Amino acid sequence: MPAVEGLAEHAIVSVETYEPRVVKACLAAGAGILNMTGREHEDEMLTLAAEHEAAVVMCFGDAANVREPTDVPPDGDPMPVLLEHFAVRLERARELGVDRVVIDPGMGFHYGNLLDPLERSRHQTRVLTQTFRLRPLGVPVCNVLPHTYDLFGDEFRKAEGFYGVLAALGGAHLLRIHEVPHLRVVLNALRAPEVR
């Protein structure tokens, strides 16, 4: 709690937990965003977010938490499944009083049916380049940028720049990254020729 309280004085704090009592304490301490990577206690957590007027990052998945194995849509077009999945959950969030939601297609998670690195990269690329198809949901989309060690080898840190271009062109609103200076340069360069 001291860390949340101290940071909340200087920045917007996001918390991730599977326990409602921790959510309640963190929001009371000043956290402004709840990152929901699991489905357990979802209604209770959404209610707490509404009570504290916190934003919610709603991640794709049906498991109780992100550590439980789950699968992504099995076919070549994941977007219909993502649209259906989030539409139901967004409606419920609004019923419970949450009016600020960002959806996360969950590309940084482990999936039981995406064990082959190249197949995983294909799925991630499909989602990144077609994020615009999630616009009918009416909420911003946050995408995690992959590293794909099998494609980039020792240069894996540059992978975020590659995937960042795909995400920007695909219509992502928010990117979760590690390589901040690199992405800043890449995205500024993409803006310069007004590609979008």
mmCIF file with all atom_site columns, C-alpha atoms in Angstrom, residues 3-145:
data_model
loop_
_atom_site.group_PDB
_atom_site.id
_atom_site.type_symbol
_atom_site.label_atom_id
_atom_site.label_alt_id
_atom_site.label_comp_id
_atom_site.label_asym_id
_atom_site.label_entity_id
_atom_site.label_seq_id
_atom_site.pdbx_PDB_ins_code
_atom_site.Cartn_x
_atom_site.Cartn_y
_atom_site.Cartn_z
_atom_site.occupancy
_atom_site.B_iso_or_equiv
_atom_site.pdbx_formal_charge
_atom_site.auth_seq_id
_atom_site.auth_comp_id
_atom_site.auth_asym_id
_atom_site.auth_atom_id
_atom_site.pdbx_PDB_model_num
ATOM 1   C CA . ALA A 1 3   ? 4.051   2.027   -2.896  1.00 0.00 ? 3   ALA A CA 1
ATOM 2   C CA . VAL A 1 4   ? 0.592   2.633   -4.407  1.00 0.00 ? 4   VAL A CA 1
ATOM 3   C CA . GLU A 1 5   ? 0.011   5.682   -2.209  1.00 0.00 ? 5   GLU A CA 1
ATOM 4   C CA . GLY A 1 6   ? 3.409   7.162   -3.031  1.00 0.00 ? 6   GLY A CA 1
ATOM 5   C CA . LEU A 1 7   ? 3.144   6.590   -6.772  1.00 0.00 ? 7   LEU A CA 1
ATOM 6   C CA . ALA A 1 8   ? -0.460  7.820   -6.971  1.00 0.00 ? 8   ALA A CA 1
ATOM 7   C CA . GLU A 1 9   ? 0.750   11.286  -5.980  1.00 0.00 ? 9   GLU A CA 1
ATOM 8   C CA . HIS A 1 10  ? 2.827   11.493  -9.160  1.00 0.00 ? 10  HIS A CA 1
ATOM 9   C CA . ALA A 1 11  ? 1.290   9.179   -11.763 1.00 0.00 ? 11  ALA A CA 1
ATOM 10  C CA . ILE A 1 12  ? -1.739  7.150   -12.725 1.00 0.00 ? 12  ILE A CA 1
ATOM 11  C CA . VAL A 1 13  ? -1.274  3.774   -11.031 1.00 0.00 ? 13  VAL A CA 1
ATOM 12  C CA . SER A 1 14  ? -2.508  0.515   -12.513 1.00 0.00 ? 14  SER A CA 1
ATOM 13  C CA . VAL A 1 15  ? -2.919  -2.539  -10.304 1.00 0.00 ? 15  VAL A CA 1
ATOM 14  C CA . GLU A 1 16  ? -3.263  -6.184  -11.245 1.00 0.00 ? 16  GLU A CA 1
ATOM 15  C CA . THR A 1 17  ? -4.578  -8.727  -8.777  1.00 0.00 ? 17  THR A CA 1
ATOM 16  C CA . TYR A 1 18  ? -7.028  -11.603 -8.574  1.00 0.00 ? 18  TYR A CA 1
ATOM 17  C CA . GLU A 1 19  ? -8.279  -10.724 -5.080  1.00 0.00 ? 19  GLU A CA 1
ATOM 18  C CA . PRO A 1 20  ? -11.151 -8.278  -4.522  1.00 0.00 ? 20  PRO A CA 1
ATOM 19  C CA . ARG A 1 21  ? -9.821  -7.242  -1.098  1.00 0.00 ? 21  ARG A CA 1
ATOM 20  C CA . VAL A 1 22  ? -6.538  -6.192  -2.749  1.00 0.00 ? 22  VAL A CA 1
ATOM 21  C CA . VAL A 1 23  ? -8.451  -4.303  -5.449  1.00 0.00 ? 23  VAL A CA 1
ATOM 22  C CA . LYS A 1 24  ? -10.446 -2.473  -2.788  1.00 0.00 ? 24  LYS A CA 1
ATOM 23  C CA . ALA A 1 25  ? -7.327  -1.516  -0.826  1.00 0.00 ? 25  ALA A CA 1
ATOM 24  C CA . CYS A 1 26  ? -5.379  -0.400  -3.901  1.00 0.00 ? 26  CYS A CA 1
ATOM 25  C CA . LEU A 1 27  ? -8.211  1.717   -5.285  1.00 0.00 ? 27  LEU A CA 1
ATOM 26  C CA . ALA A 1 28  ? -8.724  3.290   -1.874  1.00 0.00 ? 28  ALA A CA 1
ATOM 27  C CA . ALA A 1 29  ? -4.986  4.074   -1.817  1.00 0.00 ? 29  ALA A CA 1
ATOM 28  C CA . GLY A 1 30  ? -5.260  6.005   -5.075  1.00 0.00 ? 30  GLY A CA 1
ATOM 29  C CA . ALA A 1 31  ? -4.832  3.518   -7.921  1.00 0.00 ? 31  ALA A CA 1
ATOM 30  C CA . GLY A 1 32  ? -6.786  4.658   -10.964 1.00 0.00 ? 32  GLY A CA 1
ATOM 31  C CA . ILE A 1 33  ? -6.716  1.590   -13.205 1.00 0.00 ? 33  ILE A CA 1
ATOM 32  C CA . LEU A 1 34  ? -7.596  -2.029  -12.564 1.00 0.00 ? 34  LEU A CA 1
ATOM 33  C CA . ASN A 1 35  ? -5.859  -4.467  -14.930 1.00 0.00 ? 35  ASN A CA 1
ATOM 34  C CA . MET A 1 36  ? -8.124  -7.529  -15.078 1.00 0.00 ? 36  MET A CA 1
ATOM 35  C CA . THR A 1 37  ? -6.096  -10.457 -16.412 1.00 0.00 ? 37  THR A CA 1
ATOM 36  C CA . GLY A 1 38  ? -8.498  -13.080 -15.028 1.00 0.00 ? 38  GLY A CA 1
ATOM 37  C CA . ARG A 1 39  ? -12.242 -13.664 -14.745 1.00 0.00 ? 39  ARG A CA 1
ATOM 38  C CA . GLU A 1 40  ? -12.566 -14.818 -11.131 1.00 0.00 ? 40  GLU A CA 1
ATOM 39  C CA . HIS A 1 41  ? -14.600 -12.362 -9.002  1.00 0.00 ? 41  HIS A CA 1
ATOM 40  C CA . GLU A 1 42  ? -15.200 -10.260 -12.135 1.00 0.00 ? 42  GLU A CA 1
ATOM 41  C CA . ASP A 1 43  ? -18.504 -8.711  -11.025 1.00 0.00 ? 43  ASP A CA 1
ATOM 42  C CA . GLU A 1 44  ? -17.127 -7.828  -7.615  1.00 0.00 ? 44  GLU A CA 1
ATOM 43  C CA . MET A 1 45  ? -14.028 -6.254  -9.102  1.00 0.00 ? 45  MET A CA 1
ATOM 44  C CA . LEU A 1 46  ? -16.027 -4.270  -11.661 1.00 0.00 ? 46  LEU A CA 1
ATOM 45  C CA . THR A 1 47  ? -18.309 -3.029  -8.887  1.00 0.00 ? 47  THR A CA 1
ATOM 46  C CA . LEU A 1 48  ? -15.282 -1.849  -6.924  1.00 0.00 ? 48  LEU A CA 1
ATOM 47  C CA . ALA A 1 49  ? -13.905 -0.092  -9.996  1.00 0.00 ? 49  ALA A CA 1
ATOM 48  C CA . ALA A 1 50  ? -17.242 1.681   -10.470 1.00 0.00 ? 50  ALA A CA 1
ATOM 49  C CA . GLU A 1 51  ? -17.354 2.755   -6.817  1.00 0.00 ? 51  GLU A CA 1
ATOM 50  C CA . HIS A 1 52  ? -13.883 4.316   -7.131  1.00 0.00 ? 52  HIS A CA 1
ATOM 51  C CA . GLU A 1 53  ? -14.459 5.649   -10.675 1.00 0.00 ? 53  GLU A CA 1
ATOM 52  C CA . ALA A 1 54  ? -11.435 3.657   -11.833 1.00 0.00 ? 54  ALA A CA 1
ATOM 53  C CA . ALA A 1 55  ? -10.725 2.636   -15.388 1.00 0.00 ? 55  ALA A CA 1
ATOM 54  C CA . VAL A 1 56  ? -10.520 -1.065  -16.235 1.00 0.00 ? 56  VAL A CA 1
ATOM 55  C CA . VAL A 1 57  ? -8.212  -2.883  -18.638 1.00 0.00 ? 57  VAL A CA 1
ATOM 56  C CA . MET A 1 58  ? -10.225 -5.960  -19.598 1.00 0.00 ? 58  MET A CA 1
ATOM 57  C CA . CYS A 1 59  ? -8.049  -8.769  -20.964 1.00 0.00 ? 59  CYS A CA 1
ATOM 58  C CA . PHE A 1 60  ? -9.180  -11.559 -23.261 1.00 0.00 ? 60  PHE A CA 1
ATOM 59  C CA . GLY A 1 61  ? -9.642  -14.953 -21.665 1.00 0.00 ? 61  GLY A CA 1
ATOM 60  C CA . ASP A 1 62  ? -12.094 -17.078 -19.734 1.00 0.00 ? 62  ASP A CA 1
ATOM 61  C CA . ALA A 1 63  ? -9.770  -18.541 -17.086 1.00 0.00 ? 63  ALA A CA 1
ATOM 62  C CA . ALA A 1 64  ? -9.922  -17.500 -13.434 1.00 0.00 ? 64  ALA A CA 1
ATOM 63  C CA . ASN A 1 65  ? -6.462  -16.016 -13.820 1.00 0.00 ? 65  ASN A CA 1
ATOM 64  C CA . VAL A 1 66  ? -3.780  -15.677 -16.457 1.00 0.00 ? 66  VAL A CA 1
ATOM 65  C CA . ARG A 1 67  ? -1.735  -18.544 -15.014 1.00 0.00 ? 67  ARG A CA 1
ATOM 66  C CA . GLU A 1 68  ? -4.401  -21.086 -15.965 1.00 0.00 ? 68  GLU A CA 1
ATOM 67  C CA . PRO A 1 69  ? -3.961  -22.521 -19.478 1.00 0.00 ? 69  PRO A CA 1
ATOM 68  C CA . THR A 1 70  ? -6.454  -21.312 -22.044 1.00 0.00 ? 70  THR A CA 1
ATOM 69  C CA . ASP A 1 71  ? -6.719  -21.189 -25.839 1.00 0.00 ? 71  ASP A CA 1
ATOM 70  C CA . VAL A 1 72  ? -7.074  -18.466 -28.443 1.00 0.00 ? 72  VAL A CA 1
ATOM 71  C CA . PRO A 1 73  ? -9.632  -18.659 -31.271 1.00 0.00 ? 73  PRO A CA 1
ATOM 72  C CA . PRO A 1 74  ? -8.540  -21.681 -33.319 1.00 0.00 ? 74  PRO A CA 1
ATOM 73  C CA . ASP A 1 75  ? -9.228  -20.386 -36.813 1.00 0.00 ? 75  ASP A CA 1
ATOM 74  C CA . GLY A 1 76  ? -7.357  -17.922 -38.998 1.00 0.00 ? 76  GLY A CA 1
ATOM 75  C CA . ASP A 1 77  ? -9.614  -15.000 -38.119 1.00 0.00 ? 77  ASP A CA 1
ATOM 76  C CA . PRO A 1 78  ? -9.664  -14.307 -34.369 1.00 0.00 ? 78  PRO A CA 1
ATOM 77  C CA . MET A 1 79  ? -11.675 -11.091 -34.619 1.00 0.00 ? 79  MET A CA 1
ATOM 78  C CA . PRO A 1 80  ? -15.247 -12.494 -34.517 1.00 0.00 ? 80  PRO A CA 1
ATOM 79  C CA . VAL A 1 81  ? -14.420 -14.378 -31.319 1.00 0.00 ? 81  VAL A CA 1
ATOM 80  C CA . LEU A 1 82  ? -12.805 -11.279 -29.776 1.00 0.00 ? 82  LEU A CA 1
ATOM 81  C CA . LEU A 1 83  ? -15.801 -9.133  -30.714 1.00 0.00 ? 83  LEU A CA 1
ATOM 82  C CA . GLU A 1 84  ? -18.267 -11.578 -29.194 1.00 0.00 ? 84  GLU A CA 1
ATOM 83  C CA . HIS A 1 85  ? -16.156 -12.136 -26.078 1.00 0.00 ? 85  HIS A CA 1
ATOM 84  C CA . PHE A 1 86  ? -15.742 -8.460  -25.266 1.00 0.00 ? 86  PHE A CA 1
ATOM 85  C CA . ALA A 1 87  ? -19.272 -7.370  -26.241 1.00 0.00 ? 87  ALA A CA 1
ATOM 86  C CA . VAL A 1 88  ? -20.817 -9.483  -23.476 1.00 0.00 ? 88  VAL A CA 1
ATOM 87  C CA . ARG A 1 89  ? -18.291 -8.409  -20.863 1.00 0.00 ? 89  ARG A CA 1
ATOM 88  C CA . LEU A 1 90  ? -18.504 -4.726  -21.790 1.00 0.00 ? 90  LEU A CA 1
ATOM 89  C CA . GLU A 1 91  ? -22.265 -4.813  -21.465 1.00 0.00 ? 91  GLU A CA 1
ATOM 90  C CA . ARG A 1 92  ? -21.937 -6.307  -17.988 1.00 0.00 ? 92  ARG A CA 1
ATOM 91  C CA . ALA A 1 93  ? -19.302 -3.746  -16.990 1.00 0.00 ? 93  ALA A CA 1
ATOM 92  C CA . ARG A 1 94  ? -21.627 -0.924  -18.026 1.00 0.00 ? 94  ARG A CA 1
ATOM 93  C CA . GLU A 1 95  ? -24.507 -2.509  -16.083 1.00 0.00 ? 95  GLU A CA 1
ATOM 94  C CA . LEU A 1 96  ? -22.286 -2.427  -13.001 1.00 0.00 ? 96  LEU A CA 1
ATOM 95  C CA . GLY A 1 97  ? -21.414 1.239   -13.532 1.00 0.00 ? 97  GLY A CA 1
ATOM 96  C CA . VAL A 1 98  ? -17.980 1.048   -15.165 1.00 0.00 ? 98  VAL A CA 1
ATOM 97  C CA . ASP A 1 99  ? -17.770 3.626   -17.926 1.00 0.00 ? 99  ASP A CA 1
ATOM 98  C CA . ARG A 1 100 ? -14.038 3.639   -18.708 1.00 0.00 ? 100 ARG A CA 1
ATOM 99  C CA . VAL A 1 101 ? -12.805 0.357   -20.194 1.00 0.00 ? 101 VAL A CA 1
ATOM 100 C CA . VAL A 1 102 ? -9.831  -0.503  -22.381 1.00 0.00 ? 102 VAL A CA 1
ATOM 101 C CA . ILE A 1 103 ? -9.804  -3.970  -23.938 1.00 0.00 ? 103 ILE A CA 1
ATOM 102 C CA . ASP A 1 104 ? -6.662  -6.078  -24.308 1.00 0.00 ? 104 ASP A CA 1
ATOM 103 C CA . PRO A 1 105 ? -6.753  -9.003  -26.781 1.00 0.00 ? 105 PRO A CA 1
ATOM 104 C CA . GLY A 1 106 ? -4.290  -10.781 -24.474 1.00 0.00 ? 106 GLY A CA 1
ATOM 105 C CA . MET A 1 107 ? -1.447  -11.391 -26.880 1.00 0.00 ? 107 MET A CA 1
ATOM 106 C CA . GLY A 1 108 ? 1.149   -11.426 -24.128 1.00 0.00 ? 108 GLY A CA 1
ATOM 107 C CA . PHE A 1 109 ? -0.438  -14.426 -22.400 1.00 0.00 ? 109 PHE A CA 1
ATOM 108 C CA . HIS A 1 110 ? 0.460   -18.110 -22.666 1.00 0.00 ? 110 HIS A CA 1
ATOM 109 C CA . TYR A 1 111 ? -1.995  -20.153 -24.726 1.00 0.00 ? 111 TYR A CA 1
ATOM 110 C CA . GLY A 1 112 ? -2.156  -23.929 -24.856 1.00 0.00 ? 112 GLY A CA 1
ATOM 111 C CA . ASN A 1 113 ? -2.853  -24.017 -28.584 1.00 0.00 ? 113 ASN A CA 1
ATOM 112 C CA . LEU A 1 114 ? -0.114  -21.535 -29.581 1.00 0.00 ? 114 LEU A CA 1
ATOM 113 C CA . LEU A 1 115 ? 3.044   -23.376 -28.620 1.00 0.00 ? 115 LEU A CA 1
ATOM 114 C CA . ASP A 1 116 ? 4.755   -23.046 -31.986 1.00 0.00 ? 116 ASP A CA 1
ATOM 115 C CA . PRO A 1 117 ? 6.538   -19.641 -31.986 1.00 0.00 ? 117 PRO A CA 1
ATOM 116 C CA . LEU A 1 118 ? 5.814   -18.873 -35.635 1.00 0.00 ? 118 LEU A CA 1
ATOM 117 C CA . GLU A 1 119 ? 2.130   -19.766 -35.342 1.00 0.00 ? 119 GLU A CA 1
ATOM 118 C CA . ARG A 1 120 ? 1.947   -17.558 -32.260 1.00 0.00 ? 120 ARG A CA 1
ATOM 119 C CA . SER A 1 121 ? 3.566   -14.723 -34.226 1.00 0.00 ? 121 SER A CA 1
ATOM 120 C CA . ARG A 1 122 ? 1.024   -15.191 -37.043 1.00 0.00 ? 122 ARG A CA 1
ATOM 121 C CA . HIS A 1 123 ? -1.842  -14.912 -34.564 1.00 0.00 ? 123 HIS A CA 1
ATOM 122 C CA . GLN A 1 124 ? -0.323  -11.816 -32.942 1.00 0.00 ? 124 GLN A CA 1
ATOM 123 C CA . THR A 1 125 ? 0.232   -10.215 -36.344 1.00 0.00 ? 125 THR A CA 1
ATOM 124 C CA . ARG A 1 126 ? -3.394  -10.877 -37.375 1.00 0.00 ? 126 ARG A CA 1
ATOM 125 C CA . VAL A 1 127 ? -4.669  -9.172  -34.243 1.00 0.00 ? 127 VAL A CA 1
ATOM 126 C CA . LEU A 1 128 ? -2.259  -6.224  -34.491 1.00 0.00 ? 128 LEU A CA 1
ATOM 127 C CA . THR A 1 129 ? -2.988  -5.480  -38.146 1.00 0.00 ? 129 THR A CA 1
ATOM 128 C CA . GLN A 1 130 ? -6.762  -5.861  -37.733 1.00 0.00 ? 130 GLN A CA 1
ATOM 129 C CA . THR A 1 131 ? -7.321  -4.095  -34.422 1.00 0.00 ? 131 THR A CA 1
ATOM 130 C CA . PHE A 1 132 ? -9.504  -1.582  -36.279 1.00 0.00 ? 132 PHE A CA 1
ATOM 131 C CA . ARG A 1 133 ? -12.144 -4.330  -36.560 1.00 0.00 ? 133 ARG A CA 1
ATOM 132 C CA . LEU A 1 134 ? -12.720 -4.052  -32.790 1.00 0.00 ? 134 LEU A CA 1
ATOM 133 C CA . ARG A 1 135 ? -13.903 -0.433  -33.139 1.00 0.00 ? 135 ARG A CA 1
ATOM 134 C CA . PRO A 1 136 ? -17.624 -1.345  -33.095 1.00 0.00 ? 136 PRO A CA 1
ATOM 135 C CA . LEU A 1 137 ? -17.144 -2.133  -29.388 1.00 0.00 ? 137 LEU A CA 1
ATOM 136 C CA . GLY A 1 138 ? -16.667 1.593   -28.799 1.00 0.00 ? 138 GLY A CA 1
ATOM 137 C CA . VAL A 1 139 ? -13.690 1.345   -26.429 1.00 0.00 ? 139 VAL A CA 1
ATOM 138 C CA . PRO A 1 140 ? -9.921  1.795   -26.814 1.00 0.00 ? 140 PRO A CA 1
ATOM 139 C CA . VAL A 1 141 ? -7.740  -1.242  -27.529 1.00 0.00 ? 141 VAL A CA 1
ATOM 140 C CA . CYS A 1 142 ? -4.448  -1.952  -25.778 1.00 0.00 ? 142 CYS A CA 1
ATOM 141 C CA . ASN A 1 143 ? -2.036  -4.297  -27.525 1.00 0.00 ? 143 ASN A CA 1
ATOM 142 C CA . VAL A 1 144 ? 1.029   -5.915  -26.010 1.00 0.00 ? 144 VAL A CA 1
ATOM 143 C CA . LEU A 1 145 ? 3.942   -5.917  -28.431 1.00 0.00 ? 145 LEU A CA 1
#
